[in-house]
Short mmCIF file of N, CA and C and ligand atoms in Angstrom, two decimals:
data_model
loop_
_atom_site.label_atom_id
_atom_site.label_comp_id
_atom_site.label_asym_id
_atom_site.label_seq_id
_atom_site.Cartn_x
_atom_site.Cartn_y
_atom_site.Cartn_z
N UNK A 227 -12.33 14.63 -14.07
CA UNK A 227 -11.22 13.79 -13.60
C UNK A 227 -11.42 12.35 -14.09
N UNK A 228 -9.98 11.69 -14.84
CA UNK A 228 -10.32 10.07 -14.98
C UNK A 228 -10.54 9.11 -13.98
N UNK A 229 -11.41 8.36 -14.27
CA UNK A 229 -11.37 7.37 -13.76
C UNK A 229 -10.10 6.17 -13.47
N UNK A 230 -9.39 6.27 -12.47
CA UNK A 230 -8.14 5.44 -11.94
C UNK A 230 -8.24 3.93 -11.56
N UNK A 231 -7.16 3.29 -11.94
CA UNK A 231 -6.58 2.18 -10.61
C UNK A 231 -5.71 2.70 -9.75
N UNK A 232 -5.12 2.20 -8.42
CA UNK A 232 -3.83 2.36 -7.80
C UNK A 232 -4.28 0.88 -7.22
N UNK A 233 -2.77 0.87 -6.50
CA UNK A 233 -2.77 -0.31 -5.72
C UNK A 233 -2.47 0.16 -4.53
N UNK A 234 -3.04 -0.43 -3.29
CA UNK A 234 -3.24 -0.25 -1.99
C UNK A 234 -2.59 -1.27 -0.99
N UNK A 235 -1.37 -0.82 -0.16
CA UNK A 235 -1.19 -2.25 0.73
C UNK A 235 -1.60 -1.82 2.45
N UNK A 236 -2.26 -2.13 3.00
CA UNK A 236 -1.99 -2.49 4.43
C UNK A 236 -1.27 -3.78 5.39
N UNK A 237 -0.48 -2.32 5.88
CA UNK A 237 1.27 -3.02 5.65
C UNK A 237 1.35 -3.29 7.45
N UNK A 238 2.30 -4.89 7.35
CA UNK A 238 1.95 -5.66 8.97
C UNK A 238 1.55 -5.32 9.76
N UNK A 239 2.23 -4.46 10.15
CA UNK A 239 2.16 -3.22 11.21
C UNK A 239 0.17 -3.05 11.68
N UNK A 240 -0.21 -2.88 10.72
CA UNK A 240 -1.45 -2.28 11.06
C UNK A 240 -2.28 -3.61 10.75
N UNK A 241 -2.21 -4.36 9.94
CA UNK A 241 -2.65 -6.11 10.03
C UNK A 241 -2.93 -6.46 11.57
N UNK A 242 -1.39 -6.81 11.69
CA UNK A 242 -1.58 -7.38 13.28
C UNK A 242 -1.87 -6.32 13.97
N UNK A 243 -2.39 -5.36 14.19
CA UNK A 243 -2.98 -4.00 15.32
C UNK A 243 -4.37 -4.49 15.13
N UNK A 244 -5.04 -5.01 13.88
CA UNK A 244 -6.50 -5.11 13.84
C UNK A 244 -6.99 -4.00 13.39
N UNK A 245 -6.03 -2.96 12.96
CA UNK A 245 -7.11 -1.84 11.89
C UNK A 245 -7.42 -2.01 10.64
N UNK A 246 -7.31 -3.43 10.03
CA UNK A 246 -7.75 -3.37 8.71
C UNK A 246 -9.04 -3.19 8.27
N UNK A 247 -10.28 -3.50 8.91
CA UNK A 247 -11.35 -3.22 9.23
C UNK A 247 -11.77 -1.83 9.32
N UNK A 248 -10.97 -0.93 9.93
CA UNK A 248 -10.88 0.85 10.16
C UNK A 248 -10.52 1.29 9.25
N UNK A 249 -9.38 0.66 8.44
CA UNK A 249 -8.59 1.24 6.92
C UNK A 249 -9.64 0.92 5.54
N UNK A 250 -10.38 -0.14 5.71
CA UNK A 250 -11.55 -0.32 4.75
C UNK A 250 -12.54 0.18 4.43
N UNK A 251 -12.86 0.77 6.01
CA UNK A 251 -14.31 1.57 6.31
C UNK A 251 -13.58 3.04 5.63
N UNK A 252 -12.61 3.31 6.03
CA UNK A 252 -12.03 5.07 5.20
C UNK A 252 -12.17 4.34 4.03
N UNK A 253 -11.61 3.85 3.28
CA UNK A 253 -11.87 3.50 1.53
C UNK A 253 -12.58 3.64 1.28
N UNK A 254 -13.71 3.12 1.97
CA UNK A 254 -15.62 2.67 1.50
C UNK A 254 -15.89 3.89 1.62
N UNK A 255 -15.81 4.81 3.18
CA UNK A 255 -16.43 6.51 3.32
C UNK A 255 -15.87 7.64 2.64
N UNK A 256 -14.78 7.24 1.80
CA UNK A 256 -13.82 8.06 0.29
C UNK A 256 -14.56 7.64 -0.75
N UNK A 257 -15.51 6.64 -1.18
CA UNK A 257 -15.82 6.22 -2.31
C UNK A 257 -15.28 5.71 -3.41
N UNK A 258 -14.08 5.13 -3.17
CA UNK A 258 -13.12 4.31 -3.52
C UNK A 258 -13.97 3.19 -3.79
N UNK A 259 -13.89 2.75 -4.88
CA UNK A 259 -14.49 0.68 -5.07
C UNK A 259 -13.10 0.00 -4.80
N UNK A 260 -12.97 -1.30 -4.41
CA UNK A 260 -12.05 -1.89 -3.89
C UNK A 260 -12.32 -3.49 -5.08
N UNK A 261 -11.59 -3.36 -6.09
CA UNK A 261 -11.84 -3.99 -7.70
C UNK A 261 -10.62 -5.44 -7.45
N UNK A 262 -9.96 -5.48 -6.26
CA UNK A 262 -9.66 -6.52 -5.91
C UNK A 262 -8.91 -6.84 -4.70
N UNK A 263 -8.59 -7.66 -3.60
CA UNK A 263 -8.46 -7.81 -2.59
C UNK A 263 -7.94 -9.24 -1.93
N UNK A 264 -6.49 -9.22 -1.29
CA UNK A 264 -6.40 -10.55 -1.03
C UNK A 264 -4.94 -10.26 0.49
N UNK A 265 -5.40 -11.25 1.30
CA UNK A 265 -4.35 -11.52 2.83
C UNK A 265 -3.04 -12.27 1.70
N UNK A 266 -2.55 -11.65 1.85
CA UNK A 266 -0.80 -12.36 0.99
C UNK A 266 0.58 -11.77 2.57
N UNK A 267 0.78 -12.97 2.43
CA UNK A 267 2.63 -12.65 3.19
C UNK A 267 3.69 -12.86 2.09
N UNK A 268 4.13 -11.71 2.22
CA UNK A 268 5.24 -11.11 1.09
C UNK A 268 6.43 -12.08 1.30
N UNK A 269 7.30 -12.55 1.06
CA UNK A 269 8.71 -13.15 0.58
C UNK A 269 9.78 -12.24 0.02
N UNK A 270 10.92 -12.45 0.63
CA UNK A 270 12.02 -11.59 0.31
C UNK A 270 11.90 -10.84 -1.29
N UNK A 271 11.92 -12.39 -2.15
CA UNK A 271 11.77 -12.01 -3.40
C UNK A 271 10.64 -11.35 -3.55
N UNK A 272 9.47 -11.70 -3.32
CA UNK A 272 8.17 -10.76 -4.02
C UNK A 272 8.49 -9.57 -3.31
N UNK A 273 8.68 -9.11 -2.44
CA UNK A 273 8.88 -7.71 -2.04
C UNK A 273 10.23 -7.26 -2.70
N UNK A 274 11.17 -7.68 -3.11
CA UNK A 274 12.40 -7.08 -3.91
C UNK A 274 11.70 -6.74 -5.54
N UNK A 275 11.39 -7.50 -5.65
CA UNK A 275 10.44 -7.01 -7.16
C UNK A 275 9.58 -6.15 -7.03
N UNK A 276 8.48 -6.07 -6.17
CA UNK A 276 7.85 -5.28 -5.61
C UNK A 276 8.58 -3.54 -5.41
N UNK A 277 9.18 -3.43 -4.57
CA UNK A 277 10.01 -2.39 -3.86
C UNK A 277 11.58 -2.09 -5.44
N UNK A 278 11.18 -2.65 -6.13
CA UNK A 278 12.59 -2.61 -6.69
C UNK A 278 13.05 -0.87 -6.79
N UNK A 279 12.49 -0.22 -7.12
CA UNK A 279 13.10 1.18 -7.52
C UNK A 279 14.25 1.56 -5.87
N UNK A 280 13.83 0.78 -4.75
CA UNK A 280 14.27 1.16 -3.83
C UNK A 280 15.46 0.09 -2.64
N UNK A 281 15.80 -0.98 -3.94
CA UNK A 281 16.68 -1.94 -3.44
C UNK A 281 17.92 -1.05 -3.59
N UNK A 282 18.76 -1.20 -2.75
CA UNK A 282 19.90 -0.70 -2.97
C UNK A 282 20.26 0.37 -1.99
N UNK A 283 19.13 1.01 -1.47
CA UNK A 283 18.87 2.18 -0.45
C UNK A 283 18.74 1.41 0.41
N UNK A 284 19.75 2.79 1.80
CA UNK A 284 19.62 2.59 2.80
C UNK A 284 19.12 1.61 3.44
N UNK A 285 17.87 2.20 3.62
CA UNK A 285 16.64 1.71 3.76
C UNK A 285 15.72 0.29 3.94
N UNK A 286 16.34 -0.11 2.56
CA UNK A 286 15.76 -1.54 1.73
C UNK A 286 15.78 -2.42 2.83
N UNK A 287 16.54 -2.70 3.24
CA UNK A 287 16.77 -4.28 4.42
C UNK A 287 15.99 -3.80 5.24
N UNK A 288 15.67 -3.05 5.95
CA UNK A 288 14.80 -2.43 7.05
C UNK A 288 13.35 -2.81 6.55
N UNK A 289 12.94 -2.05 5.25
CA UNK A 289 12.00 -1.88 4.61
C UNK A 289 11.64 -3.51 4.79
N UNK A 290 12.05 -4.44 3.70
CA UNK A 290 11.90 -6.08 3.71
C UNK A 290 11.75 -6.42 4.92
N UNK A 291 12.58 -6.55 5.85
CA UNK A 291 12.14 -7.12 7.11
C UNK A 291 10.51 -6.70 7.81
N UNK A 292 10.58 -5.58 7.74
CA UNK A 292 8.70 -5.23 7.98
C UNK A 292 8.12 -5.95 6.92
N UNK A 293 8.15 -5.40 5.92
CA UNK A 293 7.06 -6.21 4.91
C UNK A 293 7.10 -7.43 5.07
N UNK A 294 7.84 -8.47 5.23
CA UNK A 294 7.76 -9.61 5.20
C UNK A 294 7.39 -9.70 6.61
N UNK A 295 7.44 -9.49 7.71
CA UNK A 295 7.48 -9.80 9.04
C UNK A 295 5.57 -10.20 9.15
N UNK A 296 4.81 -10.27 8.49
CA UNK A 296 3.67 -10.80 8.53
C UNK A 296 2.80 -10.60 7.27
N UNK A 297 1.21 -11.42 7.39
CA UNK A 297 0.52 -10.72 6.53
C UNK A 297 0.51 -9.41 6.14
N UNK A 298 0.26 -9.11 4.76
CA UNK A 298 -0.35 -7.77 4.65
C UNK A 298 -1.84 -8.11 3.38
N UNK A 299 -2.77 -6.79 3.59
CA UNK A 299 -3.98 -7.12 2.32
C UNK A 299 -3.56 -5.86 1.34
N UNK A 300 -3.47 -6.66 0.17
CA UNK A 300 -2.96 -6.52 -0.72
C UNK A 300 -4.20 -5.68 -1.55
N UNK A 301 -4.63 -4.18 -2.49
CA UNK A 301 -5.79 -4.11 -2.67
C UNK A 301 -5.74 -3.33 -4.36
N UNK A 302 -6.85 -3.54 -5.00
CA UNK A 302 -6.60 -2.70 -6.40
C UNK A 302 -8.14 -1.43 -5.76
N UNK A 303 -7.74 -0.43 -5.97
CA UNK A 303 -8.50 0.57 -5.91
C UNK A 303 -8.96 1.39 -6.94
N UNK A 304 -10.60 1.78 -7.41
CA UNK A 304 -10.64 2.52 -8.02
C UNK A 304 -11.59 3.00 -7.93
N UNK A 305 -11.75 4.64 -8.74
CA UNK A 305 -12.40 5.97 -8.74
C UNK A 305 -12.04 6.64 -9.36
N UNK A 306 -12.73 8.01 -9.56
CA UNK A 306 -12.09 9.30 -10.19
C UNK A 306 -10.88 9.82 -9.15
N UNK A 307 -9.85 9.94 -9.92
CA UNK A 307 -8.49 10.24 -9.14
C UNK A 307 -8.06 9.86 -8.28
N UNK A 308 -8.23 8.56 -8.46
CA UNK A 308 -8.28 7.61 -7.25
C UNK A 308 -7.03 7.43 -6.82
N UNK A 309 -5.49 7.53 -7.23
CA UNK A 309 -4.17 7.78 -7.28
C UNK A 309 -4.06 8.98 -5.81
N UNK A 310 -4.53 10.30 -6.49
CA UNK A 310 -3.91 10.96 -5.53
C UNK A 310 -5.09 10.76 -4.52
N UNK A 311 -5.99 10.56 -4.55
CA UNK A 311 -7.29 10.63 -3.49
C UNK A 311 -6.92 9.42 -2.29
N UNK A 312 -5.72 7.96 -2.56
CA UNK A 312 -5.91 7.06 -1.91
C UNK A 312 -4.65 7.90 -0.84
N UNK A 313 -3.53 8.56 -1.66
CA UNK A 313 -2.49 9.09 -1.50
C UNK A 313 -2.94 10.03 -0.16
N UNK A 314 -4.05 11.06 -0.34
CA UNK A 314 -4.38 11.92 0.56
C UNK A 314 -4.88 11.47 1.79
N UNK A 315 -5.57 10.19 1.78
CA UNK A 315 -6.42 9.83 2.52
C UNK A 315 -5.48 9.15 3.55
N UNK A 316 -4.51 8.62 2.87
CA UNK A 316 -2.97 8.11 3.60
C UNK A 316 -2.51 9.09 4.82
N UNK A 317 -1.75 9.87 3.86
CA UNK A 317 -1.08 11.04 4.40
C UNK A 317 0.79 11.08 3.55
N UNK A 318 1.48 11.87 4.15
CA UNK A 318 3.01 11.30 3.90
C UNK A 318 3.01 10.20 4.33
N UNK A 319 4.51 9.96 3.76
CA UNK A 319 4.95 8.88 4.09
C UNK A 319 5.42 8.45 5.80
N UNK A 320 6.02 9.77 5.84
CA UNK A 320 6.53 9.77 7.36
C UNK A 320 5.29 10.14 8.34
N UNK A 321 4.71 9.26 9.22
CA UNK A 321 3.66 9.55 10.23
C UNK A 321 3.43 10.76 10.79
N UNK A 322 5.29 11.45 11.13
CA UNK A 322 5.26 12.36 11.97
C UNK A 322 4.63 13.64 11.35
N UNK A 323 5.08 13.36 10.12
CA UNK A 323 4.64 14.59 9.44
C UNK A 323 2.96 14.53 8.17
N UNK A 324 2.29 13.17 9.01
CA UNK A 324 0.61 13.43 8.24
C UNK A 324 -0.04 14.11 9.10
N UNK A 325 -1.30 14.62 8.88
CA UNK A 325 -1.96 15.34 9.12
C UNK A 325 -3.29 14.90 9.92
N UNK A 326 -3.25 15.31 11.45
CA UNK A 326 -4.65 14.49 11.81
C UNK A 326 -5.69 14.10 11.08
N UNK A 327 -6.21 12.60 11.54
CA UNK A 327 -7.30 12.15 10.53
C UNK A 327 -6.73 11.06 9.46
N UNK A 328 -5.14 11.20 9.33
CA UNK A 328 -5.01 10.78 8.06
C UNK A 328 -4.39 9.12 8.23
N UNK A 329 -4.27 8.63 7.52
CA UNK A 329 -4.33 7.03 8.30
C UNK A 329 -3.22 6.53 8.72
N UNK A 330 -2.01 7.29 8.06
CA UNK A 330 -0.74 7.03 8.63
C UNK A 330 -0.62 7.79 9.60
N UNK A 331 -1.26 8.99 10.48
CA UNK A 331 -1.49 9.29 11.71
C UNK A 331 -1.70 8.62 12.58
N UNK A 332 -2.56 7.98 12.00
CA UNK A 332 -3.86 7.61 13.15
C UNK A 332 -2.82 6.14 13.55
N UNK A 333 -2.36 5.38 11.97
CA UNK A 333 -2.21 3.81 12.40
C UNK A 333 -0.36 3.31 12.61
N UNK A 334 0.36 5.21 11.71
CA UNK A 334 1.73 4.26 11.38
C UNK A 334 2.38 4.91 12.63
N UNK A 335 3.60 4.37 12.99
CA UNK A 335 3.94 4.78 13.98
C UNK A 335 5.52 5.52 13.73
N UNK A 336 6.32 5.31 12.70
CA UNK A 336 7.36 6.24 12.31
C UNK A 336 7.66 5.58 10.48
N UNK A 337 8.31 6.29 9.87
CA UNK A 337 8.78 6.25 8.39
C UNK A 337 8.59 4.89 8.00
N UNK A 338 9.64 4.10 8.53
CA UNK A 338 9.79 2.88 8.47
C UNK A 338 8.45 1.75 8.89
N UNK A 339 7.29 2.02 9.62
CA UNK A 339 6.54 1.61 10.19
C UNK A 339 4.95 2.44 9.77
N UNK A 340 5.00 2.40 8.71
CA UNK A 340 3.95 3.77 8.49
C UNK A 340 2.56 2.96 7.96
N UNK A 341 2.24 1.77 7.77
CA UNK A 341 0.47 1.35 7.93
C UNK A 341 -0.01 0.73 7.32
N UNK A 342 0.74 1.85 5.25
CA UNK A 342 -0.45 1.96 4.23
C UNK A 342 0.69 2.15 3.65
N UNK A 343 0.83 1.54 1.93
CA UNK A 343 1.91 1.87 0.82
C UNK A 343 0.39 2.53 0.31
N UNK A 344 0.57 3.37 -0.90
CA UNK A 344 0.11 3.64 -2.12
C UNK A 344 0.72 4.05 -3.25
N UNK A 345 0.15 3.68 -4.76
CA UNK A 345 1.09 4.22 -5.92
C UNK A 345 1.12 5.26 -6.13
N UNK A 346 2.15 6.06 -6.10
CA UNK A 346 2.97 7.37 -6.17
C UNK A 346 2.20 8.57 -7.54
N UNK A 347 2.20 7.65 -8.66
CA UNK A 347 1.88 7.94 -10.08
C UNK A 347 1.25 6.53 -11.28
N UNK A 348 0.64 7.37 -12.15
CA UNK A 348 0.12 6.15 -12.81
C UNK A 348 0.86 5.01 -13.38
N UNK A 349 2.09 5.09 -13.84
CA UNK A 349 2.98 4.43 -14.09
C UNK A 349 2.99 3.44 -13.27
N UNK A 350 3.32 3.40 -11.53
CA UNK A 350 3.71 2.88 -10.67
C UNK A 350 2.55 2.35 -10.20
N UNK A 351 0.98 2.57 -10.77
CA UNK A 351 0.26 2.58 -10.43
C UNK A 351 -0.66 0.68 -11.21
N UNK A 352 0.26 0.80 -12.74
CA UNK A 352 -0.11 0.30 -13.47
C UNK A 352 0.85 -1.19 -13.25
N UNK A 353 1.89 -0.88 -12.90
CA UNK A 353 3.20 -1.72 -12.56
C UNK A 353 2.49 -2.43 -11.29
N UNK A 354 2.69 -1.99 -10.33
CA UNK A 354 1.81 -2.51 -9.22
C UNK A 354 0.69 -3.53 -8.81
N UNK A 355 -0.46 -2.94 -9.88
CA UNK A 355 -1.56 -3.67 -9.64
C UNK A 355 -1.39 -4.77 -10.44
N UNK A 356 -0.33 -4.58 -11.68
CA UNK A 356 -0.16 -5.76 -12.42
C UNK A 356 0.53 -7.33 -11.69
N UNK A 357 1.66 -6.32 -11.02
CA UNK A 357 2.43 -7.31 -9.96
C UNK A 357 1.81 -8.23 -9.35
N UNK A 358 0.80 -7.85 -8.67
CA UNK A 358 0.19 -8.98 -7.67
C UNK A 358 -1.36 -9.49 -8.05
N UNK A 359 -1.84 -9.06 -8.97
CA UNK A 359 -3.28 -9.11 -9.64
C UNK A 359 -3.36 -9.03 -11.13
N UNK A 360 -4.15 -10.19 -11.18
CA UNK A 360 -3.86 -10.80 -12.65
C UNK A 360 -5.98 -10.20 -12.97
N UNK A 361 -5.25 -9.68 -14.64
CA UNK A 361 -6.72 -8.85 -15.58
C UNK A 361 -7.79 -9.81 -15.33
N UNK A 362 -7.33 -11.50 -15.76
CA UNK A 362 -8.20 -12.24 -16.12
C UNK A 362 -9.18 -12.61 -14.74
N UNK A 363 -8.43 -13.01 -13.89
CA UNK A 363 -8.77 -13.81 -12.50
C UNK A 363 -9.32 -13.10 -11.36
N UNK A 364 -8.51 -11.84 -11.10
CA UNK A 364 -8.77 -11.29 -9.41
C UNK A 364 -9.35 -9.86 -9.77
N UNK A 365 -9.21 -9.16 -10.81
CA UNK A 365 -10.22 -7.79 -10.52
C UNK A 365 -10.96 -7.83 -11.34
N UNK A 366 -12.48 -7.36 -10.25
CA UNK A 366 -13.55 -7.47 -10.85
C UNK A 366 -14.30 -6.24 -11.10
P1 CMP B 493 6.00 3.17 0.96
O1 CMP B 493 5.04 4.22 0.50
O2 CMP B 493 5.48 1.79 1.06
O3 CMP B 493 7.25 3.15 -0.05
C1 CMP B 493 8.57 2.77 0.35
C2 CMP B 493 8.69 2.62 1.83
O4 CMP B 493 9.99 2.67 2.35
C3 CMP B 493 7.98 3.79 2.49
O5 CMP B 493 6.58 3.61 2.35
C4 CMP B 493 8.52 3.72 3.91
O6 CMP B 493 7.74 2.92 4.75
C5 CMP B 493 9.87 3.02 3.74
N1 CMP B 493 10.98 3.87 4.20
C6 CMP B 493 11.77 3.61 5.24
N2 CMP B 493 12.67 4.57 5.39
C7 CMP B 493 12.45 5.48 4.42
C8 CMP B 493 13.07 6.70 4.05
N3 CMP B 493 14.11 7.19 4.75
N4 CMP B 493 12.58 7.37 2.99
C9 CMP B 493 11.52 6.87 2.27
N5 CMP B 493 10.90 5.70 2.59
C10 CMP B 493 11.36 5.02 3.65
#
């Protein structure tokens, strides 16, 4: 299996609960390296660029108002298959339907409110970490 990036958010919701500390320790006990890391509060715009595939949906205004509604830590992750491995360790998207153990179980509380983003595919994966983390400066 290759060696991956994805990008990782822990999203308000679970910021202000105080599990970011609990969501780090699963990364670290997955064997995930954590290649860069930073407390950022999102802005309409950076989260519309961010979220773009999904402006326009339903959804979107709901979506923005959480994300922006406080800090979130922003993270570049990597390992062998580190994409779907951050993905699993998540769960779905929708809480109701992850699987005990899994962190959107444990931390999100419905669809809209769910903990943890992760990148879907490498594409989105590459887009992402570029977005908020620059080659030269923040991953090490
Ligand atoms: P995330 O993995 O960050 O990607 C987009 C987010 O939109 C998703 O997590 C959900 O938190 C949020 N969302 C809200 N409603 C829906 C929905 N009906 N379908 C998909 N995503 C939704």
């Amino acid at each position: 299996m290759a060696v991956e990036r994805t990008f990782a958010i822990i999203k308000p919701d679970a910021v202000k609960a105080g599990h970011s500390g609990e969501i780090l320790s699963a990364i670290h006990a997955a064997g995930l390296a954590i290649r860069a890391m930073r407390l950022v509060r999102l802005t309409p715009r950076i989260c519309q660029g961010f979220y773009h595939e999904h402006v326009g949906k339903g959804f979107y205004p709901e979506l923005e108002a959480f994300m922006t509604e406080g800090p979130v830590v922003i993270l570049c992750l990597e390992g062998e298959g580190a994409i779907l491995r951050w993905r699993d360790l998540m769960g779905p998207t929708d809480p109701a339907k992850a699987p005990e153990g899994s962190l959107r179980k444990r931390f999100g509380t419905h669809i809209g409110r769910n903990a943890t983003h992760g990148s879907d595919r490498a594409e989105s994966a590459a887009f992402e970490v570029g977005y908020f983390f620059s080659q030269a400066f923040d991953l090490v």
